[in-house]
Amino acid sequence: MRKITYREALREALREEMRRDPSVFLLGEDIGRYWGGAFKVTDGLAEEFGDERVRDTPISENAIIGVAVGAAITGMRPVAEIMFGDLAALAMDQIANQAAKIRYMFGGQAKAPLVVRTPFGAGVNIASHHSQSLEAWFMHVPGLHVAVPSTPYDAKGLLKAAIRGNNPVVFCEHKLLYPVEGEVPEGEYTIPFGVADVKREGEDVTVVATLYMVHKALKAAEKMADEGISVEVVDPRTLAPLDKKTIIGSVKKTGRLVVVSEDCKTAGVTAEIAAIAAEEAIDYLDAPIKRVAEPDTPIPFSPPLEQYVIPDEKAIIKAIKEVL
Amino acid sequence: MRKITYREALREALREEMRRDPSVFLLGEDIGRYWGGAFKVTDGLAEEFGDERVRDTPISENAIIGVAVGAAITGMRPVAEIMFGDLAALAMDQIANQAAKIRYMFGGQAKAPLVVRTPFGAGVNIASHHSQSLEAWFMHVPGLHVAVPSTPYDAKGLLKAAIRGNNPVVFCEHKLLYPVEGEVPEGEYTIPFGVADVKREGEDVTVVATLYMVHKALKAAEKMADEGISVEVVDPRTLAPLDKKTIIGSVKKTGRLVVVSEDCKTAGVTAEIAAIAAEEAIDYLDAPIKRVAEPDTPIPFSPPLEQYVIPDEKAIIKAIKEVL
Amino acid sequence: MHTADLPKEKLVEMYRLMLKIRLFEEKVFELYAQNLVPGTIHLYTGQEAVAVGVCSTLRKDDYITSTHRGHGHCIAKGADIKRVMAEILGKKTGYCKGKGGSMHIADFSIGMLGATAVVGAGIPIAVGAGLSVRLRKTDQVVACFFGDGASNQGTFHESINMAAVWRLPVIFVCENNLYAMGTRQSVVMAIENISDRAAAYGIPGVTVDGNDVLAVYEATFAAVERARKGGGPTLIECKTYRHRGHSRVDPAKYRPKEEVAAWLARDPVKRLKEKLLQSNVVAENMLEQIEKMVSAEIEEALKYALESPYPAPEEALEDVYV
Amino acid sequence: MHTADLPKEKLVEMYRLMLKIRLFEEKVFELYAQNLVPGTIHLYTGQEAVAVGVCSTLRKDDYITSTHRGHGHCIAKGADIKRVMAEILGKKTGYCKGKGGSMHIADFSIGMLGATAVVGAGIPIAVGAGLSVRLRKTDQVVACFFGDGASNQGTFHESINMAAVWRLPVIFVCENNLYAMGTRQSVVMAIENISDRAAAYGIPGVTVDGNDVLAVYEATFAAVERARKGGGPTLIECKTYRHRGHSRVDPAKYRPKEEVAAWLARDPVKRLKEKLLQSNVVAENMLEQIEKMVSAEIEEALKYALESPYPAPEEALEDVYV
Ligand SMILES: Cc1ncc(C[n+]2csc(CCOP(=O)(O)OP(=O)(O)O)c2C)c(N)n1
Ligand SMILES: Cc1ncc(C[n+]2csc(CCOP(=O)(O)OP(=O)(O)O)c2C)c(N)n1
Ligand SMILES: [Mg+2]
Ligand SMILES: [Mg+2]
């Protein structure tokens, strides 16, 4: 099958959906013809669809999302880009109080089919304000859906589903994934939210991982296979809704659980997944649950410091060995 | 001992610290002489300390915190009030990206000794934008301390410690606690962060609860005692730092854990505490961990709806019975 | 259109709407005193000329966004007061099935895009509706209501700037009632006219007597005309005053007695009534008849709301997602 | 003070600082091309007159806040370029022990309160420093640097409004280099002069030639004097231009060639040099000597930075809390 990058897969999803549905449009800082998005995801789209539908905005994160909300509740399907996930902090009111709640508060009268695309993740030495992983903030907000694609295939299928869906979606990308290549069919497909993907089957231990960590988990699994240990890698693909069934099913099968996520450990993604297992599968667990995550620090700039805080293969392997 | 309300205890802490240290000052919307704070916590303080030190601000949440950060890093000890915790969504950049990270990013050159006081919680029919509990967002941010006092005694001691400390603190109050009375000594005291309080000792099950839920947990414990079941109620008092030792110690003793918090269940306070137990005490657990929390919905307005979503004594009792 | 050219029917209709808001709010106040209203309320009493002056220039398919003080906006845009009242009382028959309450009323069927209780949060939403109009190529306009206090929020700045540079059909209506809760404008702003802020975005700004419905109408009419033709947004500041405290518990002692008296003397409902009578547009008995009819409507709404059931508790779990 | 009255030493010092920034940035660019700089960089080349014009009016105990494009601010305020360079390279001897990098340099010992990489986030922090000055009853002032792009953030509005109503000693310095990344001002603002926004807060606003260090100095000097005496804040817009792309990867193709050429012709460093020579303030050989000394300083800084160790990995866990 054809291989394209995660970046191209996202762009293809945007392009196909914009061609299909005139109510889809994009807005964000520097997404248009002059820059094509800080990570070039929207490159070339302004040329095809024009500046009206690929709209450069002022640096006004909260209003960008507010404008998307207003457009969404009046019949459009905006896809807003927040240039770095850290900057979503500026838009938390519009994301969490408005987009997420507008349907509920108004008793179901409104729907807000908007997508907020934003890149998370560390690894390129751009320090504390451009490297965080804040998925857990959004998971905690009812009314939002949260996507965390780890491959080009998932990126395209989930983004198309996000755009077609009728709920607000925070679509979390990862900076290090943009250049990653993978197989993506030419034809039309979407991936439903709430369906995990078992990225590797195994018998001895379940590793749940998201985004870039899926790749590290797969590498760890490969190394463990050399040692005769069979690791199952489950990628939830969306954190809200979360496919508990697949996760719990895997845990029941293996009896051991390691949860891996790049965000800070405390009250992060790994906490929720560990808690679910502790509630629903404790009798099947033969070992403590292990969480592999960022220690609770901001992301430092200097390469040796940054590498130290990002969870790596070694940390995953260590955790796996601890639960065996 | 003298009994005063939670509101009075907070006010007394502010008054004592302002008298003691001229660098302490307050800022926020309507905290001054014309209103005295939406919940009257600062009532009368402008009269004693003047409008300069009890400063009414425009409705500009992000700048309120930014101003507090700027004052804190230049030698002051600001206590900012955000009128409702939901509105902290507007200030997440200044809280989570600036206040929390300024020390780290600058390699320890700066300290930001500011306190952000804000009320959380539902129960007074003011709907989705004025009733949330968002403590988990702050727990997830390294660099912040998070206080969750449940009694007048804790409120006063923790607030004084927060003001004297050198780290930024998100000080979470609860609307329903303001009128609650409790014993508070006249003399000087502070409560160190990171030290849980066992609000009731017991042998059969550990209930960890915070803020208003502590009171519901205590009532549940009393009812269970009538049935011959001995419940230990642990109140962490601060979520960051979190007194894992006391929590884990209690779990090891009772072998059963119920975690209660008013925030939404997914990726909330209960997730982190459950995850810690699943990591560190699973071998001592004789039953699944149970979480009692808000279902994942915004807070509705109408009384029967609102009552339905707020965790209550009955839900706590049910959870306790399920783990026994 | 100059208000001198307004047909009699339009003037009478504006009066009827203002009176409807006034009497509705007085009724809510009564209910409140009887402890029949859960939560808090922010009454529109005293500001009727703004909502009515603005909404009278709009078509049914035009949009408005509203605030915590939104009953008047709803009614002026044409909402059914039965369902407004039911929502305020938390009933299942309310516009939001009891989920929203006083601070979150919406009626999408008449372009009322809802009230947000986060001060200033409705402003970018209005701009988004304006952008939607542009992209869908209709000629709708959007009126965005907010207070003096809201004009200090970052959203005010970000949103008006966007609307200005994109020339969107949005009318920003600042209801300057001189206070945000207990905070006088001069405590939080070094300027007197909020309309002066329009220049920061390169759009027209105007201050009008917000207690004169015809002045509000005229300024909005011009702005709406310009907006429909692609001329972009306008900022209209309406100076007005709330007759009561900010919210249920507020005795509003922070306001000087003379100030209150002066503004009560400029009551917008009375002023329009006097104008109608003086200019012989209508006879006094016709106005009395209107008042009776409006009162009856409100009683009917109240009855409807009181008799309506509360939602079933489990409904709390519905409407989170589509 | 009028710049005509400036002592010769001051003028020469300003030139020295501008040249130091220029040569420092050119060195960073070189290192960058050699892949010695981790992450990204935003060079100050072309805007030297702003940082130097502003900081030359300040005392050591005055404060500044800075941005992602902050090397020039640091150097103009008197930072040690050895430690700036070490920070940019991620070394332990850098100002932030390698934790901050190019976008987060701070030197609290000279009142440089640090750079934030969240556009606009430094503005309220500057206002807080101004409030602190007022509460501590000193006569310090605060200069707050930010870009044209930042002036569309909500924080700009909220913060300047607060500084204005409280009459705080803050000088808001908008470095309008016409672009925010690839976005021209006209794409995101319907006004030409950002200083026009001052009127929205009731404070003075002025636009100056940001490539003329003396013009910047003069405007700031007046603002600083007023601020020290309790006269409140000023918004100074400095029109300027960055000589290179926005960040490491940016070839800046979105800028018309003629525009770039016109601005390069107005190079602020060259302009001051010519002025100094024309007015016979200094002899050419003295300027050459200065250039040599500055170059030597930079080489020394580079050597220091290159020879400095990286922090130990575990240091990542330090400095989270006090
Ligand atoms: C962002 C935000 N901050 C604070 C509040 C609390 N609050 C509710 S109404 C209000 C005053 C609003 O004043 P204004 O905008 O002038 O409207 P008015 O009440 O006068 O109609 C405040 C501070 C809120 N709801 N939202
Ligand atoms: C809040 C925020 N939004 C977006 C960005 C990404 N970003 C970094 S610099 C920049 C442009 C800033 O433009 P301006 O304020 O004019 O400063 P300049 O780069 O021209 O010096 C952008 C959009 C950011 N860092 N922070
Ligand atoms: Mg007001
Ligand atoms: Mg710029």
PDB file of C-alpha atoms in Angstrom, chain A residues 28-35 37-40 55-63 83-84 86-87 89-90 124-132 294-309, chain D residues 37-40 87-91 97-104 115-119 149-150 152-155 180-183 187-189 242 246-247 249-250 254 310-318 320-321:
ATOM      1  CA  GLY A  28      -5.805  29.457  12.702  1.00  0.00           C
ATOM      2  CA  GLU A  29      -2.587  31.399  12.925  1.00  0.00           C
ATOM      3  CA  ASP A  30      -0.389  31.188   9.844  1.00  0.00           C
ATOM      4  CA  ILE A  31      -2.281  28.264   8.352  1.00  0.00           C
ATOM      5  CA  GLY A  32      -2.769  30.058   5.055  1.00  0.00           C
ATOM      6  CA  ARG A  33      -0.784  30.669   1.922  1.00  0.00           C
ATOM      7  CA  TYR A  34       2.066  32.520   3.555  1.00  0.00           C
ATOM      8  CA  TRP A  35       3.185  29.766   5.874  1.00  0.00           C
ATOM      9  CA  GLY A  37       0.823  26.013   9.201  1.00  0.00           C
ATOM     10  CA  ALA A  38       3.728  25.983  11.643  1.00  0.00           C
ATOM     11  CA  PHE A  39       4.076  22.270  10.952  1.00  0.00           C
ATOM     12  CA  LYS A  40       2.963  22.594   7.328  1.00  0.00           C
ATOM     13  CA  ARG A  55      -8.309  31.591   7.127  1.00  0.00           C
ATOM     14  CA  ASP A  56      -5.287  33.179   8.738  1.00  0.00           C
ATOM     15  CA  THR A  57      -6.233  34.663  12.071  1.00  0.00           C
ATOM     16  CA  PRO A  58      -4.724  37.142  14.482  1.00  0.00           C
ATOM     17  CA  ILE A  59      -2.860  35.722  17.487  1.00  0.00           C
ATOM     18  CA  SER A  60      -5.992  35.386  19.602  1.00  0.00           C
ATOM     19  CA  GLU A  61      -6.373  31.793  20.716  1.00  0.00           C
ATOM     20  CA  ASN A  62      -9.466  32.189  22.844  1.00  0.00           C
ATOM     21  CA  ALA A  63     -11.303  34.066  20.113  1.00  0.00           C
ATOM     22  CA  MET A  83      -0.311  26.304  16.772  1.00  0.00           C
ATOM     23  CA  PHE A  84       1.038  24.563  19.876  1.00  0.00           C
ATOM     24  CA  ASP A  86       0.467  24.582  25.253  1.00  0.00           C
ATOM     25  CA  LEU A  87      -1.361  27.608  23.888  1.00  0.00           C
ATOM     26  CA  ALA A  89      -4.308  27.151  27.866  1.00  0.00           C
ATOM     27  CA  LEU A  90      -5.400  30.509  26.479  1.00  0.00           C
ATOM     28  CA  VAL A 124      12.595  19.230  19.631  1.00  0.00           C
ATOM     29  CA  ASN A 125      14.173  21.441  22.297  1.00  0.00           C
ATOM     30  CA  ILE A 126      11.613  24.181  22.327  1.00  0.00           C
ATOM     31  CA  ALA A 127      11.224  24.262  26.092  1.00  0.00           C
ATOM     32  CA  SER A 128       8.442  24.700  28.602  1.00  0.00           C
ATOM     33  CA  HIS A 129       5.962  26.713  26.545  1.00  0.00           C
ATOM     34  CA  HIS A 130       5.974  24.609  23.407  1.00  0.00           C
ATOM     35  CA  SER A 131       6.383  21.005  24.497  1.00  0.00           C
ATOM     36  CA  GLN A 132       3.620  19.951  26.835  1.00  0.00           C
ATOM     37  CA  GLU A 294       6.759  12.388  32.219  1.00  0.00           C
ATOM     38  CA  PRO A 295       7.989  13.067  35.737  1.00  0.00           C
ATOM     39  CA  ASP A 296       6.183  16.081  37.182  1.00  0.00           C
ATOM     40  CA  THR A 297       8.363  18.806  35.724  1.00  0.00           C
ATOM     41  CA  PRO A 298       7.937  21.410  33.018  1.00  0.00           C
ATOM     42  CA  ILE A 299       9.824  20.446  29.854  1.00  0.00           C
ATOM     43  CA  PRO A 300      13.373  21.783  29.985  1.00  0.00           C
ATOM     44  CA  PHE A 301      15.231  23.156  26.970  1.00  0.00           C
ATOM     45  CA  SER A 302      18.696  21.653  27.005  1.00  0.00           C
ATOM     46  CA  PRO A 303      18.894  18.351  25.092  1.00  0.00           C
ATOM     47  CA  PRO A 304      20.253  16.184  27.936  1.00  0.00           C
ATOM     48  CA  LEU A 305      17.609  17.545  30.291  1.00  0.00           C
ATOM     49  CA  GLU A 306      14.792  17.130  27.836  1.00  0.00           C
ATOM     50  CA  GLN A 307      15.791  13.594  26.945  1.00  0.00           C
ATOM     51  CA  TYR A 308      15.850  12.774  30.622  1.00  0.00           C
ATOM     52  CA  VAL A 309      12.202  13.659  31.186  1.00  0.00           C
TER      53      VAL A 309
ATOM     54  CA  VAL D  37      22.003  25.599  18.553  1.00  0.00           C
ATOM     55  CA  PRO D  38      19.281  23.256  19.743  1.00  0.00           C
ATOM     56  CA  GLY D  39      15.644  24.115  19.135  1.00  0.00           C
ATOM     57  CA  THR D  40      14.652  27.293  17.375  1.00  0.00           C
ATOM     58  CA  GLU D  87      21.871  29.515  27.715  1.00  0.00           C
ATOM     59  CA  ILE D  88      21.185  29.529  24.000  1.00  0.00           C
ATOM     60  CA  LEU D  89      23.466  26.524  23.638  1.00  0.00           C
ATOM     61  CA  GLY D  90      21.766  24.757  26.547  1.00  0.00           C
ATOM     62  CA  LYS D  91      24.715  24.869  28.886  1.00  0.00           C
ATOM     63  CA  LYS D  97      21.107  26.575  33.711  1.00  0.00           C
ATOM     64  CA  GLY D  98      19.999  25.379  30.302  1.00  0.00           C
ATOM     65  CA  LYS D  99      16.373  24.996  31.322  1.00  0.00           C
ATOM     66  CA  GLY D 100      15.117  27.996  29.375  1.00  0.00           C
ATOM     67  CA  GLY D 101      17.048  28.363  26.153  1.00  0.00           C
ATOM     68  CA  SER D 102      16.724  31.162  23.639  1.00  0.00           C
ATOM     69  CA  MET D 103      13.040  31.798  24.308  1.00  0.00           C
ATOM     70  CA  HIS D 104      13.270  32.027  28.099  1.00  0.00           C
ATOM     71  CA  ALA D 115      11.130  36.133  28.312  1.00  0.00           C
ATOM     72  CA  THR D 116       7.943  34.216  27.837  1.00  0.00           C
ATOM     73  CA  ALA D 117       7.318  32.259  24.669  1.00  0.00           C
ATOM     74  CA  VAL D 118       3.560  32.591  24.922  1.00  0.00           C
ATOM     75  CA  VAL D 119       2.905  35.612  22.743  1.00  0.00           C
ATOM     76  CA  GLY D 149       1.178  40.170  16.663  1.00  0.00           C
ATOM     77  CA  ALA D 150       0.967  40.248  20.441  1.00  0.00           C
ATOM     78  CA  ASN D 152      -4.062  41.265  19.159  1.00  0.00           C
ATOM     79  CA  GLN D 153      -3.980  39.082  22.247  1.00  0.00           C
ATOM     80  CA  GLY D 154      -6.539  39.576  24.970  1.00  0.00           C
ATOM     81  CA  THR D 155      -3.735  40.140  27.449  1.00  0.00           C
ATOM     82  CA  ALA D 180       3.835  38.009  13.034  1.00  0.00           C
ATOM     83  CA  MET D 181       5.511  34.966  11.563  1.00  0.00           C
ATOM     84  CA  GLY D 182       4.262  35.097   7.961  1.00  0.00           C
ATOM     85  CA  THR D 183       1.260  37.245   8.756  1.00  0.00           C
ATOM     86  CA  VAL D 187      -4.143  40.629   7.325  1.00  0.00           C
ATOM     87  CA  VAL D 188      -5.001  40.729  11.014  1.00  0.00           C
ATOM     88  CA  MET D 189      -5.691  44.374  11.879  1.00  0.00           C
ATOM     89  CA  ARG D 242      13.513  42.023  11.201  1.00  0.00           C
ATOM     90  CA  HIS D 246      10.867  34.717  11.848  1.00  0.00           C
ATOM     91  CA  SER D 247      12.724  31.704  13.164  1.00  0.00           C
ATOM     92  CA  VAL D 249      13.598  27.621   9.340  1.00  0.00           C
ATOM     93  CA  ASP D 250      11.944  30.642   7.786  1.00  0.00           C
ATOM     94  CA  TYR D 254       6.183  36.192   2.130  1.00  0.00           C
ATOM     95  CA  TYR D 310      25.812  20.625  29.681  1.00  0.00           C
ATOM     96  CA  PRO D 311      23.726  20.239  32.798  1.00  0.00           C
ATOM     97  CA  ALA D 312      23.570  16.752  34.247  1.00  0.00           C
ATOM     98  CA  PRO D 313      20.383  15.007  33.114  1.00  0.00           C
ATOM     99  CA  GLU D 314      18.998  14.671  36.642  1.00  0.00           C
ATOM    100  CA  GLU D 315      19.059  18.433  37.036  1.00  0.00           C
ATOM    101  CA  ALA D 316      15.843  18.311  35.022  1.00  0.00           C
ATOM    102  CA  LEU D 317      14.128  17.425  38.282  1.00  0.00           C
ATOM    103  CA  GLU D 318      15.361  20.527  40.117  1.00  0.00           C
ATOM    104  CA  VAL D 320      10.224  22.864  39.986  1.00  0.00           C
ATOM    105  CA  TYR D 321       9.462  24.102  43.484  1.00  0.00           C
TER     106      TYR D 321
END
